[in-house]
Amino acid sequence: MKIKRISVYHKDLPLSEPYWLSGGRLKFEVLDATFVRIDTDNDITGWGEGTPWGHTYVPAHGPGIRAGIETLSEVLIGADPGQPGRIEYLMDKTLPGHPYVKSPIDMACLDIAGQVTGQSLPDLLGGCFGTPTRVMSSISSGAPEYMVGLIKKYRERGYRGHSVKVGGSNTDLDIQRIRHIEEHRLEDERILYDVNRAWTRREAAMVMNATADLGVTFEQPCETTDDIKALRRITSAPISVDETLVSVNDMAAIAHEGMAEVANIKINRVGGLTKARRIRDLAIAHGIQIYVMATGGSAMADAEAAALAQSTPEEFRLGCWACQDMLTVDIAPGRGPRSENGDLFVPDQPGLGFAPDESMLGEPVAVFVE
Ligand code: MG
């Protein structure tokens, strides 16, 4: 089997409401999505999506995905998409770094590999654990009462997990937020306090130590992995690493040095499911639990995240995120896994199990052929 055509689509995915990162420092209103269609010489079609969270969140650039695929197309045309490990090797040799460029290609190849072998994405990633994955809501920063109000709204929709955005220079306000939200937390509810790098080391130590009695988990309290390593020595709260977990080498250092107890694996950021699976397995081997997210994107990106989550044993799987709930555009109406009553579940179908509605994507912006 050989790749004979790669078609690249660009689609803007508007958010239903503007979104501010923790600390209110970056605003996002639309996501730049790239969809990739790969056709093979035996008439199988695979689909992939790469949607960074804007251009300013992490080093991942929407237009860069399309430029990068142009560079990669030379070696991809004629390669066997049923061998994702070899495709990964080829891409890494041809374009070092830029993992976010490679994730939609990896996804489309796994979609094809699944269709050829009759396996679903979770099966290709090691096997499906049959329970659905808890979907985490995303709670914007605000006054403590406002944030509890947002959590209540998600509760009404069945959500039992919330990624609550805190962070900024007002440490007293963050302490109030956390205490107020914990007072209103239900027994089975999972809450992650996500700082998105918004604290300095001093601010992080102040808030984390002032709330140590609550035993809550903080995600990416500071900018760098070195910051987190330093914090680990002077705080006791569990820490999740998110933005600075990019490579399997990062995961190895985090695990070996005991920097964090949780890893948030964002599939586009780490370069696709093939690499994400390796990071996930390394985390599990070190007793580190995981959250899984695509980074952003449509139901296709959510399907990819749900597939990795569902191939992870339940005791290590803390949750995933459904970005589809935050968009005004649906490129695959009625298809793919949908967040229902706070859960996401991947149907047992070969490969990805669905394709986008191509009429929603417009004409391809680039086509590469043999
Ligand atoms: Mg996060």
mmCIF file of C-alpha atoms and ligand atoms in Angstrom:
data_model
loop_
_atom_site.group_PDB
_atom_site.id
_atom_site.type_symbol
_atom_site.label_atom_id
_atom_site.label_comp_id
_atom_site.label_asym_id
_atom_site.label_seq_id
_atom_site.Cartn_x
_atom_site.Cartn_y
_atom_site.Cartn_z
ATOM 1 C CA MET A 1 0.000 0.000 0.000
ATOM 2 C CA LYS A 2 1.289 3.447 -0.932
ATOM 3 C CA ILE A 3 0.213 7.028 -0.368
ATOM 4 C CA LYS A 4 -0.775 8.402 -3.771
ATOM 5 C CA ARG A 5 -2.374 11.730 -2.849
ATOM 6 C CA ILE A 6 -2.341 14.171 0.063
ATOM 7 C CA SER A 7 -5.017 16.883 0.104
ATOM 8 C CA VAL A 8 -4.724 19.704 2.613
ATOM 9 C CA TYR A 9 -7.663 21.827 3.808
ATOM 10 C CA HIS A 10 -7.637 25.000 5.864
ATOM 11 C CA LYS A 11 -10.667 25.792 8.000
ATOM 12 C CA ASP A 12 -11.196 28.453 10.641
ATOM 13 C CA LEU A 13 -13.073 27.126 13.674
ATOM 14 C CA PRO A 14 -14.633 30.045 15.599
ATOM 15 C CA LEU A 15 -15.081 29.664 19.360
ATOM 16 C CA SER A 16 -18.609 30.260 20.600
ATOM 17 C CA GLU A 17 -17.202 32.686 23.200
ATOM 18 C CA PRO A 18 -13.825 34.431 23.452
ATOM 19 C CA TYR A 19 -11.453 32.460 25.655
ATOM 20 C CA TRP A 20 -8.763 33.884 27.948
ATOM 21 C CA LEU A 21 -5.920 31.767 29.238
ATOM 22 C CA SER A 22 -5.189 31.732 32.969
ATOM 23 C CA GLY A 23 -4.162 35.138 34.168
ATOM 24 C CA GLY A 24 -6.275 36.660 31.362
ATOM 25 C CA ARG A 25 -3.140 37.239 29.328
ATOM 26 C CA LEU A 26 -3.975 35.653 25.976
ATOM 27 C CA LYS A 27 -7.307 35.924 24.186
ATOM 28 C CA PHE A 28 -8.529 33.424 21.579
ATOM 29 C CA GLU A 29 -11.559 33.743 19.304
ATOM 30 C CA VAL A 30 -10.864 31.425 16.373
ATOM 31 C CA LEU A 31 -8.754 28.302 15.847
ATOM 32 C CA ASP A 32 -6.779 27.766 12.633
ATOM 33 C CA ALA A 33 -7.444 24.119 11.717
ATOM 34 C CA THR A 34 -5.747 21.987 9.073
ATOM 35 C CA PHE A 35 -7.490 18.858 7.788
ATOM 36 C CA VAL A 36 -5.547 16.302 5.799
ATOM 37 C CA ARG A 37 -6.968 13.682 3.475
ATOM 38 C CA ILE A 38 -4.611 10.864 2.450
ATOM 39 C CA ASP A 39 -5.586 8.572 -0.438
ATOM 40 C CA THR A 40 -3.817 5.297 -1.114
ATOM 41 C CA ASP A 41 -3.237 3.215 -4.228
ATOM 42 C CA ASN A 42 -5.772 0.662 -2.936
ATOM 43 C CA ASP A 43 -8.491 3.307 -2.653
ATOM 44 C CA ILE A 44 -8.504 3.716 1.116
ATOM 45 C CA THR A 45 -8.875 7.221 2.496
ATOM 46 C CA GLY A 46 -7.626 8.395 5.871
ATOM 47 C CA TRP A 47 -8.265 11.715 7.638
ATOM 48 C CA GLY A 48 -6.263 13.733 10.094
ATOM 49 C CA GLU A 49 -6.615 17.086 11.845
ATOM 50 C CA GLY A 50 -4.079 19.479 13.337
ATOM 51 C CA THR A 51 -5.504 22.404 15.292
ATOM 52 C CA PRO A 52 -3.197 24.360 17.593
ATOM 53 C CA TRP A 53 -4.786 26.617 20.207
ATOM 54 C CA GLY A 54 -4.170 29.833 18.284
ATOM 55 C CA HIS A 55 -0.638 30.972 17.449
ATOM 56 C CA THR A 56 0.359 32.246 20.888
ATOM 57 C CA TYR A 57 -0.381 29.383 23.295
ATOM 58 C CA VAL A 58 2.603 27.093 22.593
ATOM 59 C CA PRO A 59 5.125 26.927 19.715
ATOM 60 C CA ALA A 60 2.620 25.495 17.204
ATOM 61 C CA HIS A 61 1.584 27.577 14.219
ATOM 62 C CA GLY A 62 -1.557 26.803 12.174
ATOM 63 C CA PRO A 63 -0.179 27.991 8.793
ATOM 64 C CA GLY A 64 3.093 26.245 9.735
ATOM 65 C CA ILE A 65 1.291 22.899 9.587
ATOM 66 C CA ARG A 66 0.390 23.488 5.955
ATOM 67 C CA ALA A 67 3.885 24.708 5.066
ATOM 68 C CA GLY A 68 5.417 21.745 6.879
ATOM 69 C CA ILE A 69 3.227 19.221 5.063
ATOM 70 C CA GLU A 70 4.444 20.661 1.762
ATOM 71 C CA THR A 71 8.016 19.887 2.852
ATOM 72 C CA LEU A 72 7.055 16.406 4.071
ATOM 73 C CA SER A 73 4.974 15.512 1.014
ATOM 74 C CA GLU A 74 8.115 14.655 -0.960
ATOM 75 C CA VAL A 75 8.899 11.669 1.269
ATOM 76 C CA LEU A 76 5.316 10.791 2.172
ATOM 77 C CA ILE A 77 4.093 10.228 -1.380
ATOM 78 C CA GLY A 78 4.874 6.573 -2.124
ATOM 79 C CA ALA A 79 5.381 5.617 1.548
ATOM 80 C CA ASP A 80 3.247 2.950 3.238
ATOM 81 C CA PRO A 81 0.688 4.582 5.592
ATOM 82 C CA GLY A 82 0.074 1.192 7.223
ATOM 83 C CA GLN A 83 3.488 1.526 8.924
ATOM 84 C CA PRO A 84 3.076 4.533 11.250
ATOM 85 C CA GLY A 85 6.476 3.964 12.903
ATOM 86 C CA ARG A 86 8.280 4.233 9.566
ATOM 87 C CA ILE A 87 6.187 7.255 8.591
ATOM 88 C CA GLU A 88 7.193 8.871 11.911
ATOM 89 C CA TYR A 89 10.879 8.134 11.191
ATOM 90 C CA LEU A 90 10.646 9.574 7.681
ATOM 91 C CA MET A 91 8.958 12.739 8.930
ATOM 92 C CA ASP A 92 11.494 13.250 11.739
ATOM 93 C CA LYS A 93 14.410 12.825 9.317
ATOM 94 C CA THR A 94 12.921 15.199 6.760
ATOM 95 C CA LEU A 95 11.741 17.910 9.157
ATOM 96 C CA PRO A 96 13.413 17.808 12.583
ATOM 97 C CA GLY A 97 11.270 19.263 15.359
ATOM 98 C CA HIS A 98 7.907 20.852 14.463
ATOM 99 C CA PRO A 99 5.949 17.966 16.034
ATOM 100 C CA TYR A 100 2.590 19.762 15.585
ATOM 101 C CA VAL A 101 3.064 19.562 11.781
ATOM 102 C CA LYS A 102 3.286 15.773 11.898
ATOM 103 C CA SER A 103 0.270 14.991 14.056
ATOM 104 C CA PRO A 104 -2.424 15.212 11.334
ATOM 105 C CA ILE A 105 -0.341 12.994 9.023
ATOM 106 C CA ASP A 106 0.161 10.438 11.792
ATOM 107 C CA MET A 107 -3.584 10.487 12.520
ATOM 108 C CA ALA A 108 -4.538 9.952 8.863
ATOM 109 C CA CYS A 109 -2.058 7.065 8.559
ATOM 110 C CA LEU A 110 -3.467 5.388 11.681
ATOM 111 C CA ASP A 111 -6.973 5.878 10.270
ATOM 112 C CA ILE A 112 -5.834 3.994 7.157
ATOM 113 C CA ALA A 113 -3.974 1.312 9.167
ATOM 114 C CA GLY A 114 -7.155 0.721 11.164
ATOM 115 C CA GLN A 115 -9.315 0.411 8.085
ATOM 116 C CA VAL A 116 -6.876 -2.067 6.521
ATOM 117 C CA THR A 117 -6.686 -4.289 9.618
ATOM 118 C CA GLY A 118 -10.261 -3.782 10.846
ATOM 119 C CA GLN A 119 -9.038 -2.266 14.115
ATOM 120 C CA SER A 120 -10.318 0.863 15.830
ATOM 121 C CA LEU A 121 -7.855 3.581 16.901
ATOM 122 C CA PRO A 122 -7.938 2.426 20.565
ATOM 123 C CA ASP A 123 -7.192 -1.131 19.394
ATOM 124 C CA LEU A 124 -4.235 0.124 17.337
ATOM 125 C CA LEU A 125 -2.954 1.909 20.443
ATOM 126 C CA GLY A 126 -2.904 -1.266 22.499
ATOM 127 C CA GLY A 127 -6.546 -2.160 23.060
ATOM 128 C CA CYS A 128 -9.757 -0.511 24.167
ATOM 129 C CA PHE A 129 -10.648 -0.415 27.850
ATOM 130 C CA GLY A 130 -14.406 -0.442 27.556
ATOM 131 C CA THR A 131 -15.330 2.386 29.870
ATOM 132 C CA PRO A 132 -16.064 5.899 28.602
ATOM 133 C CA THR A 133 -13.690 8.749 29.425
ATOM 134 C CA ARG A 134 -14.672 11.569 31.740
ATOM 135 C CA VAL A 135 -14.785 14.905 29.904
ATOM 136 C CA MET A 136 -13.276 17.870 31.718
ATOM 137 C CA SER A 137 -14.999 21.237 31.379
ATOM 138 C CA SER A 138 -12.882 24.357 31.016
ATOM 139 C CA ILE A 139 -13.737 26.975 33.652
ATOM 140 C CA SER A 140 -12.557 30.542 32.926
ATOM 141 C CA SER A 141 -11.012 32.663 35.643
ATOM 142 C CA GLY A 142 -13.241 35.133 37.478
ATOM 143 C CA ALA A 143 -14.659 35.909 40.893
ATOM 144 C CA PRO A 144 -14.969 32.787 43.109
ATOM 145 C CA GLU A 145 -18.816 32.821 43.035
ATOM 146 C CA TYR A 146 -18.822 33.271 39.246
ATOM 147 C CA MET A 147 -16.537 30.267 38.806
ATOM 148 C CA VAL A 148 -18.725 28.048 41.017
ATOM 149 C CA GLY A 149 -21.698 29.213 38.911
ATOM 150 C CA LEU A 150 -19.916 28.028 35.746
ATOM 151 C CA ILE A 151 -19.162 24.657 37.358
ATOM 152 C CA LYS A 152 -22.860 24.281 38.273
ATOM 153 C CA LYS A 153 -23.871 24.899 34.659
ATOM 154 C CA TYR A 154 -21.557 22.124 33.471
ATOM 155 C CA ARG A 155 -22.837 19.838 36.262
ATOM 156 C CA GLU A 156 -26.338 20.207 34.858
ATOM 157 C CA ARG A 157 -24.969 18.803 31.575
ATOM 158 C CA GLY A 158 -23.516 15.779 33.386
ATOM 159 C CA TYR A 159 -19.908 16.920 33.724
ATOM 160 C CA ARG A 160 -18.019 15.414 36.707
ATOM 161 C CA GLY A 161 -14.627 16.922 35.911
ATOM 162 C CA HIS A 162 -13.480 20.531 35.635
ATOM 163 C CA SER A 163 -10.239 22.168 34.582
ATOM 164 C CA VAL A 164 -10.419 25.399 36.533
ATOM 165 C CA LYS A 165 -8.234 28.279 35.342
ATOM 166 C CA VAL A 166 -6.379 30.162 38.066
ATOM 167 C CA GLY A 167 -3.156 32.148 38.054
ATOM 168 C CA GLY A 168 -1.945 35.717 37.978
ATOM 169 C CA SER A 169 -0.305 38.131 40.354
ATOM 170 C CA ASN A 170 -3.231 38.335 42.823
ATOM 171 C CA THR A 171 -2.331 35.309 44.926
ATOM 172 C CA ASP A 172 -4.901 36.132 47.637
ATOM 173 C CA LEU A 173 -7.660 35.962 45.028
ATOM 174 C CA ASP A 174 -6.377 32.613 43.769
ATOM 175 C CA ILE A 175 -6.385 31.210 47.304
ATOM 176 C CA GLN A 176 -9.982 32.452 47.754
ATOM 177 C CA ARG A 177 -11.018 30.906 44.432
ATOM 178 C CA ILE A 178 -9.573 27.515 45.297
ATOM 179 C CA ARG A 179 -11.024 27.429 48.820
ATOM 180 C CA HIS A 180 -14.464 28.538 47.611
ATOM 181 C CA ILE A 181 -14.561 26.013 44.769
ATOM 182 C CA GLU A 182 -13.381 23.163 47.028
ATOM 183 C CA GLU A 183 -16.163 24.019 49.505
ATOM 184 C CA HIS A 184 -18.682 23.527 46.697
ATOM 185 C CA ARG A 185 -17.047 20.455 45.115
ATOM 186 C CA LEU A 186 -19.221 17.332 45.003
ATOM 187 C CA GLU A 187 -17.856 14.071 46.367
ATOM 188 C CA ASP A 188 -17.126 12.356 43.048
ATOM 189 C CA GLU A 189 -16.095 15.528 41.234
ATOM 190 C CA ARG A 190 -12.560 15.830 39.819
ATOM 191 C CA ILE A 191 -11.100 19.342 39.788
ATOM 192 C CA LEU A 192 -7.781 20.336 38.303
ATOM 193 C CA TYR A 193 -6.442 23.837 39.008
ATOM 194 C CA ASP A 194 -4.801 24.820 35.736
ATOM 195 C CA VAL A 195 -2.404 27.740 35.887
ATOM 196 C CA ASN A 196 -1.271 27.665 32.242
ATOM 197 C CA ARG A 197 2.210 28.926 33.318
ATOM 198 C CA ALA A 198 0.778 32.123 34.825
ATOM 199 C CA TRP A 199 2.645 32.146 38.154
ATOM 200 C CA THR A 200 6.205 33.034 39.032
ATOM 201 C CA ARG A 201 7.917 30.549 41.318
ATOM 202 C CA ARG A 202 7.178 32.753 44.336
ATOM 203 C CA GLU A 203 3.492 33.131 43.485
ATOM 204 C CA ALA A 204 3.163 29.392 42.879
ATOM 205 C CA ALA A 205 4.799 28.511 46.185
ATOM 206 C CA MET A 206 2.567 30.979 48.044
ATOM 207 C CA VAL A 207 -0.735 29.645 46.650
ATOM 208 C CA MET A 208 0.223 25.980 46.630
ATOM 209 C CA ASN A 209 1.483 26.071 50.222
ATOM 210 C CA ALA A 210 -1.477 28.145 51.454
ATOM 211 C CA THR A 211 -3.894 25.499 50.095
ATOM 212 C CA ALA A 212 -1.776 22.441 50.922
ATOM 213 C CA ASP A 213 -4.389 21.184 53.422
ATOM 214 C CA LEU A 214 -6.855 20.678 50.531
ATOM 215 C CA GLY A 215 -4.668 18.202 48.599
ATOM 216 C CA VAL A 216 -5.684 19.656 45.229
ATOM 217 C CA THR A 217 -3.713 19.186 41.987
ATOM 218 C CA PHE A 218 -2.151 22.091 40.088
ATOM 219 C CA GLU A 219 -1.343 22.033 36.388
ATOM 220 C CA GLN A 220 1.659 23.797 34.859
ATOM 221 C CA PRO A 221 2.065 26.337 37.668
ATOM 222 C CA CYS A 222 5.068 28.057 36.022
ATOM 223 C CA GLU A 223 6.651 28.647 32.644
ATOM 224 C CA THR A 224 9.348 25.965 32.477
ATOM 225 C CA THR A 225 10.046 22.402 33.569
ATOM 226 C CA ASP A 226 12.972 23.768 35.622
ATOM 227 C CA ASP A 227 10.490 25.977 37.500
ATOM 228 C CA ILE A 228 8.351 22.932 38.229
ATOM 229 C CA LYS A 229 11.375 20.983 39.368
ATOM 230 C CA ALA A 230 12.255 23.794 41.784
ATOM 231 C CA LEU A 231 8.646 23.995 43.041
ATOM 232 C CA ARG A 232 8.491 20.264 43.624
ATOM 233 C CA ARG A 233 11.082 20.696 46.379
ATOM 234 C CA ILE A 234 9.223 23.447 48.267
ATOM 235 C CA THR A 235 5.560 22.392 47.830
ATOM 236 C CA SER A 236 3.590 19.227 48.533
ATOM 237 C CA ALA A 237 0.513 19.494 46.257
ATOM 238 C CA PRO A 238 0.376 17.089 43.285
ATOM 239 C CA ILE A 239 1.556 18.719 40.046
ATOM 240 C CA SER A 240 0.476 18.048 36.464
ATOM 241 C CA VAL A 241 2.811 18.975 33.620
ATOM 242 C CA ASP A 242 1.124 20.248 30.466
ATOM 243 C CA GLU A 243 2.672 22.860 28.170
ATOM 244 C CA THR A 244 6.309 21.848 28.741
ATOM 245 C CA LEU A 245 5.681 18.161 27.993
ATOM 246 C CA VAL A 246 6.537 17.937 24.285
ATOM 247 C CA SER A 247 8.796 14.932 23.725
ATOM 248 C CA VAL A 248 9.322 11.442 25.106
ATOM 249 C CA ASN A 249 12.605 12.821 26.492
ATOM 250 C CA ASP A 250 10.631 15.424 28.478
ATOM 251 C CA MET A 251 8.458 12.636 29.890
ATOM 252 C CA ALA A 252 11.537 10.591 30.786
ATOM 253 C CA ALA A 253 13.056 13.525 32.714
ATOM 254 C CA ILE A 254 9.766 14.369 34.455
ATOM 255 C CA ALA A 255 9.306 10.733 35.492
ATOM 256 C CA HIS A 256 12.907 10.038 36.466
ATOM 257 C CA GLU A 257 13.330 13.198 38.508
ATOM 258 C CA GLY A 258 9.903 12.946 40.138
ATOM 259 C CA MET A 259 8.849 16.416 38.994
ATOM 260 C CA ALA A 260 5.138 15.670 38.562
ATOM 261 C CA GLU A 261 2.483 13.126 39.457
ATOM 262 C CA VAL A 262 0.255 13.805 36.441
ATOM 263 C CA ALA A 263 0.980 14.358 32.732
ATOM 264 C CA ASN A 264 -1.368 16.180 30.373
ATOM 265 C CA ILE A 265 -0.627 14.810 26.903
ATOM 266 C CA LYS A 266 -1.801 17.116 24.121
ATOM 267 C CA ILE A 267 -1.585 15.087 20.942
ATOM 268 C CA ASN A 268 -0.997 17.879 18.420
ATOM 269 C CA ARG A 269 1.731 19.393 20.585
ATOM 270 C CA VAL A 270 3.650 16.106 20.973
ATOM 271 C CA GLY A 271 3.443 15.210 17.274
ATOM 272 C CA GLY A 272 0.621 12.695 16.952
ATOM 273 C CA LEU A 273 -0.768 9.514 18.432
ATOM 274 C CA THR A 274 2.308 7.399 17.697
ATOM 275 C CA LYS A 275 4.473 9.675 19.864
ATOM 276 C CA ALA A 276 1.683 10.331 22.395
ATOM 277 C CA ARG A 277 1.275 6.609 22.971
ATOM 278 C CA ARG A 278 4.972 6.291 23.796
ATOM 279 C CA ILE A 279 4.738 9.190 26.269
ATOM 280 C CA ARG A 280 1.600 7.664 27.796
ATOM 281 C CA ASP A 281 3.267 4.274 28.246
ATOM 282 C CA LEU A 282 6.311 5.854 29.878
ATOM 283 C CA ALA A 283 4.037 7.775 32.257
ATOM 284 C CA ILE A 284 2.153 4.606 33.221
ATOM 285 C CA ALA A 285 5.415 2.744 33.810
ATOM 286 C CA HIS A 286 6.258 5.409 36.413
ATOM 287 C CA GLY A 287 2.860 5.497 38.113
ATOM 288 C CA ILE A 288 1.976 8.843 36.560
ATOM 289 C CA GLN A 289 -1.693 9.415 35.697
ATOM 290 C CA ILE A 290 -2.682 11.243 32.531
ATOM 291 C CA TYR A 291 -5.088 13.679 31.015
ATOM 292 C CA VAL A 292 -5.428 13.520 27.221
ATOM 293 C CA MET A 293 -6.409 16.298 24.867
ATOM 294 C CA ALA A 294 -6.011 16.921 21.158
ATOM 295 C CA THR A 295 -4.999 20.558 21.934
ATOM 296 C CA GLY A 296 -7.998 22.004 20.127
ATOM 297 C CA GLY A 297 -10.167 21.262 17.149
ATOM 298 C CA SER A 298 -13.269 19.555 15.872
ATOM 299 C CA ALA A 299 -14.926 16.245 16.723
ATOM 300 C CA MET A 300 -12.139 14.601 14.678
ATOM 301 C CA ALA A 301 -9.471 15.918 17.023
ATOM 302 C CA ASP A 302 -11.604 14.915 20.007
ATOM 303 C CA ALA A 303 -11.921 11.404 18.530
ATOM 304 C CA GLU A 304 -8.142 11.137 18.432
ATOM 305 C CA ALA A 305 -7.875 12.213 22.089
ATOM 306 C CA ALA A 306 -10.664 9.861 23.152
ATOM 307 C CA ALA A 307 -8.901 6.989 21.358
ATOM 308 C CA LEU A 308 -5.697 7.484 23.359
ATOM 309 C CA ALA A 309 -7.709 7.903 26.565
ATOM 310 C CA GLN A 310 -9.679 4.719 26.012
ATOM 311 C CA SER A 311 -6.587 2.654 25.332
ATOM 312 C CA THR A 312 -5.298 3.742 28.759
ATOM 313 C CA PRO A 313 -6.220 1.679 31.850
ATOM 314 C CA GLU A 314 -8.915 3.429 33.854
ATOM 315 C CA GLU A 315 -6.769 3.896 36.972
ATOM 316 C CA PHE A 316 -4.316 5.990 34.963
ATOM 317 C CA ARG A 317 -6.897 7.902 32.915
ATOM 318 C CA LEU A 318 -8.083 11.065 34.634
ATOM 319 C CA GLY A 319 -9.991 12.593 31.735
ATOM 320 C CA CYS A 320 -10.052 14.200 28.338
ATOM 321 C CA TRP A 321 -11.507 17.384 26.930
ATOM 322 C CA ALA A 322 -14.099 17.931 24.191
ATOM 323 C CA CYS A 323 -13.173 21.078 22.290
ATOM 324 C CA GLN A 324 -16.157 20.423 19.987
ATOM 325 C CA ASP A 325 -18.392 21.867 22.739
ATOM 326 C CA MET A 326 -16.695 25.276 22.397
ATOM 327 C CA LEU A 327 -17.005 25.725 18.590
ATOM 328 C CA THR A 328 -19.709 27.266 16.414
ATOM 329 C CA VAL A 329 -18.813 25.092 13.406
ATOM 330 C CA ASP A 330 -19.231 21.317 13.164
ATOM 331 C CA ILE A 331 -17.342 19.768 10.240
ATOM 332 C CA ALA A 332 -18.782 16.276 10.791
ATOM 333 C CA PRO A 333 -22.410 16.744 11.855
ATOM 334 C CA GLY A 334 -23.862 13.644 13.454
ATOM 335 C CA ARG A 335 -20.602 11.710 13.194
ATOM 336 C CA GLY A 336 -17.827 10.678 15.549
ATOM 337 C CA PRO A 337 -17.727 10.544 19.323
ATOM 338 C CA ARG A 338 -19.791 13.236 21.007
ATOM 339 C CA SER A 339 -19.625 14.346 24.576
ATOM 340 C CA GLU A 340 -22.710 12.945 26.266
ATOM 341 C CA ASN A 341 -23.597 13.399 29.902
ATOM 342 C CA GLY A 342 -19.989 14.264 30.719
ATOM 343 C CA ASP A 343 -18.503 11.244 28.930
ATOM 344 C CA LEU A 344 -16.764 10.654 25.618
ATOM 345 C CA PHE A 345 -16.732 7.199 24.080
ATOM 346 C CA VAL A 346 -15.212 6.014 20.803
ATOM 347 C CA PRO A 347 -17.445 3.620 18.850
ATOM 348 C CA ASP A 348 -15.812 0.316 17.901
ATOM 349 C CA GLN A 349 -15.257 0.973 14.191
ATOM 350 C CA PRO A 350 -12.167 0.465 12.023
ATOM 351 C CA GLY A 351 -9.770 3.410 12.054
ATOM 352 C CA LEU A 352 -11.175 6.754 13.023
ATOM 353 C CA GLY A 353 -14.647 5.465 12.186
ATOM 354 C CA PHE A 354 -15.825 8.558 10.354
ATOM 355 C CA ALA A 355 -14.818 11.282 7.919
ATOM 356 C CA PRO A 356 -15.641 14.990 7.844
ATOM 357 C CA ASP A 357 -18.341 16.419 5.599
ATOM 358 C CA GLU A 358 -16.037 17.589 2.788
ATOM 359 C CA SER A 359 -18.492 20.247 1.667
ATOM 360 C CA MET A 360 -17.797 21.984 5.021
ATOM 361 C CA LEU A 361 -14.075 22.163 4.281
ATOM 362 C CA GLY A 362 -14.179 23.929 0.894
ATOM 363 C CA GLU A 363 -11.539 23.295 -1.758
ATOM 364 C CA PRO A 364 -8.154 21.920 -0.692
ATOM 365 C CA VAL A 365 -5.464 24.620 -0.356
ATOM 366 C CA ALA A 366 -2.837 22.148 -1.560
ATOM 367 C CA VAL A 367 -2.801 18.742 -3.251
ATOM 368 C CA PHE A 368 0.346 16.597 -3.526
ATOM 369 C CA VAL A 369 0.370 13.647 -5.927
ATOM 370 C CA GLU A 370 2.746 10.984 -7.184
HETATM 371 MG MG MG B 1 -3.513 22.753 30.969
#
